[in-house]
mmCIF file of C-alpha atoms and ligand atoms in Angstrom:
data_model
loop_
_atom_site.group_PDB
_atom_site.id
_atom_site.type_symbol
_atom_site.label_atom_id
_atom_site.label_comp_id
_atom_site.label_asym_id
_atom_site.label_seq_id
_atom_site.Cartn_x
_atom_site.Cartn_y
_atom_site.Cartn_z
ATOM 1 C CA UNK A 12 0.000 0.000 0.000
ATOM 2 C CA UNK A 13 1.419 3.399 -0.909
ATOM 3 C CA UNK A 14 2.026 5.919 1.824
ATOM 4 C CA UNK A 15 -0.410 8.767 2.319
ATOM 5 C CA UNK A 16 1.977 11.565 1.263
ATOM 6 C CA UNK A 17 4.086 9.531 -1.139
ATOM 7 C CA UNK A 18 5.951 11.724 -3.663
ATOM 8 C CA UNK A 19 4.748 14.934 -2.007
ATOM 9 C CA UNK A 20 6.860 17.803 -0.772
ATOM 10 C CA UNK A 21 5.648 19.512 2.407
ATOM 11 C CA UNK A 22 6.681 22.597 4.338
ATOM 12 C CA UNK A 23 5.817 22.724 8.026
ATOM 13 C CA UNK A 24 6.341 26.055 9.790
ATOM 14 C CA UNK A 25 7.145 26.141 13.492
ATOM 15 C CA UNK A 26 8.352 22.576 13.011
ATOM 16 C CA UNK A 27 11.088 22.821 15.634
ATOM 17 C CA UNK A 28 8.771 22.109 18.556
ATOM 18 C CA UNK A 29 5.405 20.806 19.706
ATOM 19 C CA UNK A 30 2.672 20.168 17.158
ATOM 20 C CA UNK A 31 4.817 21.263 14.190
ATOM 21 C CA UNK A 32 7.564 18.812 15.059
ATOM 22 C CA UNK A 33 5.057 15.967 15.459
ATOM 23 C CA UNK A 34 3.473 16.851 12.103
ATOM 24 C CA UNK A 35 6.838 17.032 10.313
ATOM 25 C CA UNK A 36 7.711 13.552 11.648
ATOM 26 C CA UNK A 37 4.272 12.161 10.741
ATOM 27 C CA UNK A 38 4.382 13.644 7.207
ATOM 28 C CA UNK A 39 7.829 12.149 6.659
ATOM 29 C CA UNK A 40 6.666 8.773 7.970
ATOM 30 C CA UNK A 41 3.919 8.891 5.313
ATOM 31 C CA UNK A 42 6.419 9.462 2.526
ATOM 32 C CA UNK A 43 6.683 13.253 2.195
ATOM 33 C CA UNK A 44 9.958 15.095 1.758
ATOM 34 C CA UNK A 45 9.646 17.685 4.522
ATOM 35 C CA UNK A 46 11.067 21.193 4.736
ATOM 36 C CA UNK A 47 11.267 21.897 8.451
ATOM 37 C CA UNK A 48 10.972 25.665 8.889
ATOM 38 C CA UNK A 49 11.462 27.407 12.224
ATOM 39 C CA UNK A 50 12.654 30.683 13.672
ATOM 40 C CA UNK A 51 15.204 28.678 15.624
ATOM 41 C CA UNK A 52 17.862 27.111 13.354
ATOM 42 C CA UNK A 53 18.794 24.651 16.125
ATOM 43 C CA UNK A 54 15.203 23.509 16.609
ATOM 44 C CA UNK A 55 14.715 23.091 12.844
ATOM 45 C CA UNK A 56 17.954 21.088 12.632
ATOM 46 C CA UNK A 57 16.867 18.817 15.502
ATOM 47 C CA UNK A 58 13.567 17.939 13.830
ATOM 48 C CA UNK A 59 15.318 17.364 10.491
ATOM 49 C CA UNK A 60 17.792 15.076 12.253
ATOM 50 C CA UNK A 61 14.946 13.073 13.840
ATOM 51 C CA UNK A 62 13.450 12.585 10.365
ATOM 52 C CA UNK A 63 16.841 11.581 8.925
ATOM 53 C CA UNK A 64 17.243 9.009 11.711
ATOM 54 C CA UNK A 65 14.039 7.341 10.522
ATOM 55 C CA UNK A 66 15.346 7.318 6.936
ATOM 56 C CA UNK A 67 13.003 10.128 5.923
ATOM 57 C CA UNK A 68 13.824 13.114 3.731
ATOM 58 C CA UNK A 69 14.169 16.471 5.476
ATOM 59 C CA UNK A 70 15.638 19.914 4.973
ATOM 60 C CA UNK A 71 16.065 22.314 7.905
ATOM 61 C CA UNK A 72 15.192 25.937 7.120
ATOM 62 C CA UNK A 73 15.667 28.897 9.449
ATOM 63 C CA UNK A 74 13.221 31.709 8.710
ATOM 64 C CA UNK A 75 10.898 34.115 10.451
ATOM 65 C CA UNK A 76 7.316 33.803 9.199
ATOM 66 C CA UNK A 77 6.948 37.586 9.663
ATOM 67 C CA UNK A 78 9.584 38.284 7.000
ATOM 68 C CA UNK A 79 8.630 37.913 3.349
ATOM 69 C CA UNK A 80 12.185 37.951 2.002
ATOM 70 C CA UNK A 81 13.362 35.228 4.397
ATOM 71 C CA UNK A 82 10.347 33.089 3.470
ATOM 72 C CA UNK A 83 10.836 33.456 -0.278
ATOM 73 C CA UNK A 84 14.470 32.423 0.104
ATOM 74 C CA UNK A 85 13.666 29.443 2.359
ATOM 75 C CA UNK A 86 10.769 28.203 0.267
ATOM 76 C CA UNK A 87 12.771 28.534 -2.953
ATOM 77 C CA UNK A 88 15.520 26.471 -1.298
ATOM 78 C CA UNK A 89 13.015 23.734 -0.418
ATOM 79 C CA UNK A 90 11.671 23.634 -3.974
ATOM 80 C CA UNK A 91 15.204 23.540 -5.391
ATOM 81 C CA UNK A 92 16.091 20.670 -3.051
ATOM 82 C CA UNK A 93 12.962 18.541 -3.504
ATOM 83 C CA UNK A 94 11.716 19.587 -6.946
ATOM 84 C CA UNK A 95 8.263 20.933 -6.084
ATOM 85 C CA UNK A 96 5.808 21.851 -3.347
ATOM 86 C CA UNK A 97 2.450 20.238 -2.567
ATOM 87 C CA UNK A 98 1.676 20.853 1.104
ATOM 88 C CA UNK A 99 2.049 23.874 3.369
ATOM 89 C CA UNK A 100 1.205 23.557 7.063
ATOM 90 C CA UNK A 101 1.065 27.074 8.512
ATOM 91 C CA UNK A 102 1.615 25.950 12.073
ATOM 92 C CA UNK A 103 4.014 28.553 13.538
ATOM 93 C CA UNK A 104 2.320 30.560 16.230
ATOM 94 C CA UNK A 105 2.794 32.404 19.492
ATOM 95 C CA UNK A 106 0.388 33.047 22.334
ATOM 96 C CA UNK A 107 -0.418 36.248 24.144
ATOM 97 C CA UNK A 108 -1.996 36.458 27.567
ATOM 98 C CA UNK A 109 -4.118 39.284 28.882
ATOM 99 C CA UNK A 110 -7.484 40.939 28.512
ATOM 100 C CA UNK A 111 -8.010 44.008 26.318
ATOM 101 C CA UNK A 112 -7.535 46.112 29.466
ATOM 102 C CA UNK A 113 -4.004 44.863 30.054
ATOM 103 C CA UNK A 114 -2.574 43.841 26.647
ATOM 104 C CA UNK A 115 0.213 46.083 25.343
ATOM 105 C CA UNK A 116 0.249 47.212 21.699
ATOM 106 C CA UNK A 117 3.574 45.388 21.286
ATOM 107 C CA UNK A 118 2.094 42.107 22.451
ATOM 108 C CA UNK A 119 -1.029 42.548 20.307
ATOM 109 C CA UNK A 120 1.109 43.257 17.253
ATOM 110 C CA UNK A 121 3.516 40.373 17.909
ATOM 111 C CA UNK A 122 0.593 37.970 18.217
ATOM 112 C CA UNK A 123 -0.999 39.148 14.951
ATOM 113 C CA UNK A 124 2.362 39.333 13.159
ATOM 114 C CA UNK A 125 3.225 35.678 13.746
ATOM 115 C CA UNK A 126 -0.213 34.040 13.708
ATOM 116 C CA UNK A 127 -2.000 36.062 11.030
ATOM 117 C CA UNK A 128 0.587 37.906 8.920
ATOM 118 C CA UNK A 129 2.812 34.829 9.088
ATOM 119 C CA UNK A 130 0.038 32.666 7.651
ATOM 120 C CA UNK A 131 -0.571 35.207 4.885
ATOM 121 C CA UNK A 132 3.114 35.626 3.986
ATOM 122 C CA UNK A 133 3.945 31.889 4.018
ATOM 123 C CA UNK A 134 0.901 31.127 1.888
ATOM 124 C CA UNK A 135 1.712 33.874 -0.613
ATOM 125 C CA UNK A 136 5.292 32.701 -0.903
ATOM 126 C CA UNK A 137 4.382 28.997 -1.194
ATOM 127 C CA UNK A 138 1.651 29.658 -3.764
ATOM 128 C CA UNK A 139 4.335 30.718 -6.261
ATOM 129 C CA UNK A 140 5.134 26.995 -6.460
ATOM 130 C CA UNK A 141 1.864 25.187 -5.721
ATOM 131 C CA UNK A 142 -0.387 23.728 -8.375
ATOM 132 C CA UNK A 143 -3.550 21.631 -8.746
ATOM 133 C CA UNK A 144 -3.887 18.955 -6.038
ATOM 134 C CA UNK A 145 -1.917 20.960 -3.461
ATOM 135 C CA UNK A 146 -3.149 21.631 0.061
ATOM 136 C CA UNK A 147 -2.649 24.338 2.659
ATOM 137 C CA UNK A 148 -3.436 23.575 6.288
ATOM 138 C CA UNK A 149 -3.680 26.565 8.613
ATOM 139 C CA UNK A 150 -3.358 26.421 12.372
ATOM 140 C CA UNK A 151 -6.202 28.036 14.238
ATOM 141 C CA UNK A 152 -7.300 27.199 17.768
ATOM 142 C CA UNK A 153 -10.475 26.692 19.755
ATOM 143 C CA UNK A 154 -9.590 30.231 20.882
ATOM 144 C CA UNK A 155 -10.523 31.352 17.366
ATOM 145 C CA UNK A 156 -14.026 29.908 17.795
ATOM 146 C CA UNK A 157 -14.997 30.624 21.404
ATOM 147 C CA UNK A 158 -13.926 33.251 23.906
ATOM 148 C CA UNK A 159 -11.156 32.354 26.343
ATOM 149 C CA UNK A 160 -10.641 34.670 29.348
ATOM 150 C CA UNK A 161 -7.375 36.633 29.344
ATOM 151 C CA UNK A 162 -6.463 35.604 25.835
ATOM 152 C CA UNK A 163 -7.814 38.595 23.887
ATOM 153 C CA UNK A 164 -5.104 39.044 21.231
ATOM 154 C CA UNK A 165 -4.718 35.293 20.720
ATOM 155 C CA UNK A 166 -8.491 34.761 20.315
ATOM 156 C CA UNK A 167 -8.678 37.637 17.829
ATOM 157 C CA UNK A 168 -5.651 36.412 15.865
ATOM 158 C CA UNK A 169 -6.860 32.815 15.636
ATOM 159 C CA UNK A 170 -10.337 34.057 14.651
ATOM 160 C CA UNK A 171 -8.641 35.952 11.839
ATOM 161 C CA UNK A 172 -6.862 32.759 10.725
ATOM 162 C CA UNK A 173 -10.244 30.980 10.523
ATOM 163 C CA UNK A 174 -11.687 33.800 8.379
ATOM 164 C CA UNK A 175 -8.577 33.954 6.227
ATOM 165 C CA UNK A 176 -8.852 30.211 5.612
ATOM 166 C CA UNK A 177 -12.403 30.512 4.268
ATOM 167 C CA UNK A 178 -11.394 33.374 2.009
ATOM 168 C CA UNK A 179 -8.315 31.505 0.739
ATOM 169 C CA UNK A 180 -10.405 28.379 0.100
ATOM 170 C CA UNK A 181 -12.701 30.309 -2.237
ATOM 171 C CA UNK A 182 -9.873 32.115 -4.020
ATOM 172 C CA UNK A 183 -7.831 28.962 -4.538
ATOM 173 C CA UNK A 184 -10.540 26.427 -5.396
ATOM 174 C CA UNK A 185 -10.417 27.324 -9.112
ATOM 175 C CA UNK A 186 -6.679 26.562 -9.009
ATOM 176 C CA UNK A 187 -7.378 23.138 -7.470
ATOM 177 C CA UNK A 188 -5.695 24.062 -4.186
ATOM 178 C CA UNK A 189 -7.507 23.189 -0.948
ATOM 179 C CA UNK A 190 -7.256 25.236 2.252
ATOM 180 C CA UNK A 191 -8.529 24.078 5.636
ATOM 181 C CA UNK A 192 -7.963 25.142 9.224
ATOM 182 C CA UNK A 193 -7.392 23.044 12.332
ATOM 183 C CA UNK A 194 -8.691 24.464 15.620
ATOM 184 C CA UNK A 195 -7.114 22.313 18.340
ATOM 185 C CA UNK A 196 -8.073 22.317 21.964
ATOM 186 C CA UNK A 197 -5.356 22.501 24.610
ATOM 187 C CA UNK A 198 -2.266 20.424 23.896
ATOM 188 C CA UNK A 199 0.513 20.348 26.469
ATOM 189 C CA UNK A 200 3.475 21.960 24.651
ATOM 190 C CA UNK A 201 6.049 24.658 25.530
ATOM 191 C CA UNK A 202 3.602 27.260 24.122
ATOM 192 C CA UNK A 203 0.858 26.300 26.564
ATOM 193 C CA UNK A 204 2.896 25.741 29.731
ATOM 194 C CA UNK A 205 2.922 29.401 30.903
ATOM 195 C CA UNK A 206 -0.793 29.747 30.123
ATOM 196 C CA UNK A 207 -1.622 26.623 32.120
ATOM 197 C CA UNK A 208 0.527 27.796 35.048
ATOM 198 C CA UNK A 209 -1.225 31.196 34.984
ATOM 199 C CA UNK A 210 -4.610 29.453 35.027
ATOM 200 C CA UNK A 211 -3.495 27.671 38.205
ATOM 201 C CA UNK A 212 -2.372 30.975 39.809
ATOM 202 C CA UNK A 213 1.241 29.881 39.296
ATOM 203 C CA UNK A 214 0.619 26.193 40.031
ATOM 204 C CA UNK A 215 0.951 24.163 36.804
ATOM 205 C CA UNK A 216 -0.811 21.094 38.224
ATOM 206 C CA UNK A 217 -3.773 23.176 39.391
ATOM 207 C CA UNK A 218 -3.864 24.908 35.992
ATOM 208 C CA UNK A 219 -4.000 21.522 34.262
ATOM 209 C CA UNK A 220 -6.857 20.411 36.534
ATOM 210 C CA UNK A 221 -8.800 23.630 35.911
ATOM 211 C CA UNK A 222 -8.350 23.160 32.157
ATOM 212 C CA UNK A 223 -9.261 19.490 32.142
ATOM 213 C CA UNK A 224 -12.810 20.140 33.360
ATOM 214 C CA UNK A 225 -13.522 21.814 29.999
ATOM 215 C CA UNK A 226 -12.681 18.598 28.127
ATOM 216 C CA UNK A 227 -15.563 16.079 27.995
ATOM 217 C CA UNK A 228 -13.245 13.401 26.627
ATOM 218 C CA UNK A 229 -11.329 13.496 29.926
ATOM 219 C CA UNK A 230 -7.851 14.430 28.755
ATOM 220 C CA UNK A 231 -5.954 17.200 26.999
ATOM 221 C CA UNK A 232 -4.691 16.792 23.454
ATOM 222 C CA UNK A 233 -1.396 15.245 22.462
ATOM 223 C CA UNK A 234 0.730 16.574 19.633
ATOM 224 C CA UNK A 235 0.055 13.384 17.638
ATOM 225 C CA UNK A 236 -3.723 14.020 17.819
ATOM 226 C CA UNK A 237 -3.231 17.243 15.887
ATOM 227 C CA UNK A 238 -0.498 15.911 13.585
ATOM 228 C CA UNK A 239 -2.838 13.135 12.440
ATOM 229 C CA UNK A 240 -5.560 15.643 11.537
ATOM 230 C CA UNK A 241 -3.013 17.750 9.650
ATOM 231 C CA UNK A 242 -1.865 14.627 7.805
ATOM 232 C CA UNK A 243 -5.416 13.810 6.735
ATOM 233 C CA UNK A 244 -6.122 17.371 5.528
ATOM 234 C CA UNK A 245 -2.802 17.458 3.674
ATOM 235 C CA UNK A 246 -3.475 14.156 1.947
ATOM 236 C CA UNK A 247 -5.661 13.325 -1.048
ATOM 237 C CA UNK A 248 -8.053 11.554 1.367
ATOM 238 C CA UNK A 249 -9.424 15.056 2.090
ATOM 239 C CA UNK A 250 -9.865 15.846 -1.631
ATOM 240 C CA UNK A 251 -13.453 17.118 -1.154
ATOM 241 C CA UNK A 252 -12.618 19.314 1.856
ATOM 242 C CA UNK A 253 -11.839 22.971 1.500
ATOM 243 C CA UNK A 254 -12.720 25.918 3.728
ATOM 244 C CA UNK A 255 -13.412 23.455 6.560
ATOM 245 C CA UNK A 256 -12.861 24.234 10.209
ATOM 246 C CA UNK A 257 -11.765 21.006 11.898
ATOM 247 C CA UNK A 258 -11.804 20.843 15.712
ATOM 248 C CA UNK A 259 -9.677 18.154 17.389
ATOM 249 C CA UNK A 260 -10.646 19.413 20.855
ATOM 250 C CA UNK A 261 -11.985 16.479 22.891
ATOM 251 C CA UNK A 262 -15.497 17.925 22.653
ATOM 252 C CA UNK A 263 -14.527 21.279 24.183
ATOM 253 C CA UNK A 264 -16.463 23.381 21.639
ATOM 254 C CA UNK A 265 -19.393 20.920 21.459
ATOM 255 C CA UNK A 266 -20.710 22.192 24.807
HETATM 256 N N1 NAD B 28 -0.527 23.822 22.234
HETATM 257 C C1 NAD B 28 -1.805 24.102 22.187
HETATM 258 O O1 NAD B 28 -2.563 23.853 23.136
HETATM 259 C C2 NAD B 28 -2.401 24.709 20.969
HETATM 260 C C3 NAD B 28 -3.795 24.763 20.857
HETATM 261 C C4 NAD B 28 -4.366 25.345 19.735
HETATM 262 C C5 NAD B 28 -3.552 25.866 18.748
HETATM 263 N N2 NAD B 28 -2.197 25.811 18.884
HETATM 264 C C6 NAD B 28 -1.397 26.389 17.813
HETATM 265 O O2 NAD B 28 -0.555 25.374 17.308
HETATM 266 C C7 NAD B 28 0.644 25.969 16.798
HETATM 267 C C8 NAD B 28 1.855 25.270 17.396
HETATM 268 O O3 NAD B 28 1.785 25.400 18.775
HETATM 269 P P1 NAD B 28 2.699 24.547 19.778
HETATM 270 O O4 NAD B 28 1.907 24.430 21.010
HETATM 271 O O5 NAD B 28 3.234 23.357 19.094
HETATM 272 O O6 NAD B 28 3.851 25.640 20.043
HETATM 273 P P2 NAD B 28 5.428 25.521 20.345
HETATM 274 O O7 NAD B 28 5.772 26.776 21.056
HETATM 275 O O8 NAD B 28 5.764 24.211 20.956
HETATM 276 O O9 NAD B 28 6.040 25.554 18.870
HETATM 277 C C9 NAD B 28 5.928 26.696 18.071
HETATM 278 C C10 NAD B 28 7.132 26.747 17.140
HETATM 279 O O10 NAD B 28 6.944 27.894 16.293
HETATM 280 C C11 NAD B 28 8.188 28.539 16.157
HETATM 281 N N3 NAD B 28 7.983 29.954 15.852
HETATM 282 C C12 NAD B 28 7.516 30.920 16.683
HETATM 283 N N4 NAD B 28 7.547 32.113 16.067
HETATM 284 C C13 NAD B 28 8.005 31.893 14.813
HETATM 285 C C14 NAD B 28 8.272 32.734 13.712
HETATM 286 N N5 NAD B 28 8.078 34.062 13.788
HETATM 287 N N6 NAD B 28 8.749 32.191 12.584
HETATM 288 C C15 NAD B 28 8.990 30.836 12.505
HETATM 289 N N7 NAD B 28 8.776 29.999 13.516
HETATM 290 C C16 NAD B 28 8.288 30.528 14.674
HETATM 291 C C17 NAD B 28 8.876 28.362 17.509
HETATM 292 O O11 NAD B 28 10.287 28.536 17.397
HETATM 293 C C18 NAD B 28 8.462 26.933 17.867
HETATM 294 O O12 NAD B 28 9.409 25.986 17.413
HETATM 295 C C19 NAD B 28 0.535 27.449 17.101
HETATM 296 O O13 NAD B 28 0.019 28.131 15.976
HETATM 297 C C20 NAD B 28 -0.458 27.491 18.238
HETATM 298 O O14 NAD B 28 -1.106 28.750 18.332
HETATM 299 C C21 NAD B 28 -1.607 25.252 19.968
#
């Protein structure tokens, strides 16, 4: 049986850690050549090395998703190395804690720059190389669908990613390119640790317990839960899906 991303070239942004790293490994396992893009060159190199160790194909790329020139250069390098581009997973993201009353302009702008502008710039750069049958997977969050206290900029930014996805899906459907967005519930990664500790008034364990009550399925997400959804949306198995908002969230938004 052929692998699910056989002969495909994928770029995963923010692939040096957490969900992005798990997705890069999963894509490679399913036959994709993976360009591992991250702000941190060391983190990108580590993920690429993990893929190499499993006899997969990987290229580490250091770039900031806020910078168009860096992205064009990195994405061109991936295409030169692997001979094409079929999948873009716009996963890189940062959080921002605070209500509107106590969020600084700098924090607001940083959150939008990485999560929203980053998704726009990576997509624009990748689209120079993507043709019919390609897929873009954007990373939203349950915070883009429901309100989360003290997460104002993050909720607004992820809501923008959901809207952008729908708009991109319509614009790109005539070109045969699908665009979907994943809105995960809480997954325990370096990004979420400070948020969980804050929710427990500084006590991480208490923060985890307070978060868990929102999850009918009785646990938080694991990076593999989200990587598997990304894999499906990236693959031809999702050929009739575009503009979809997919919620691996343990039932959190079903309530
Ligand atoms: N962890 C969760 O609970 C959760 C839930 C919903 C959505 N998400 C989203 O999933 C994505 C990944 O989150 P994670 O929890 O794996 O985070 P993480 O912090 O573990 O990994 C994020 C990676 O993105 C990279 N990155 C940050 N800014 C960048 C930039 N400007 N350019 C390039 N790379 C950059 C970081 O270096 C890091 O390697 C984010 O978009 C996040 O908002 C996470």
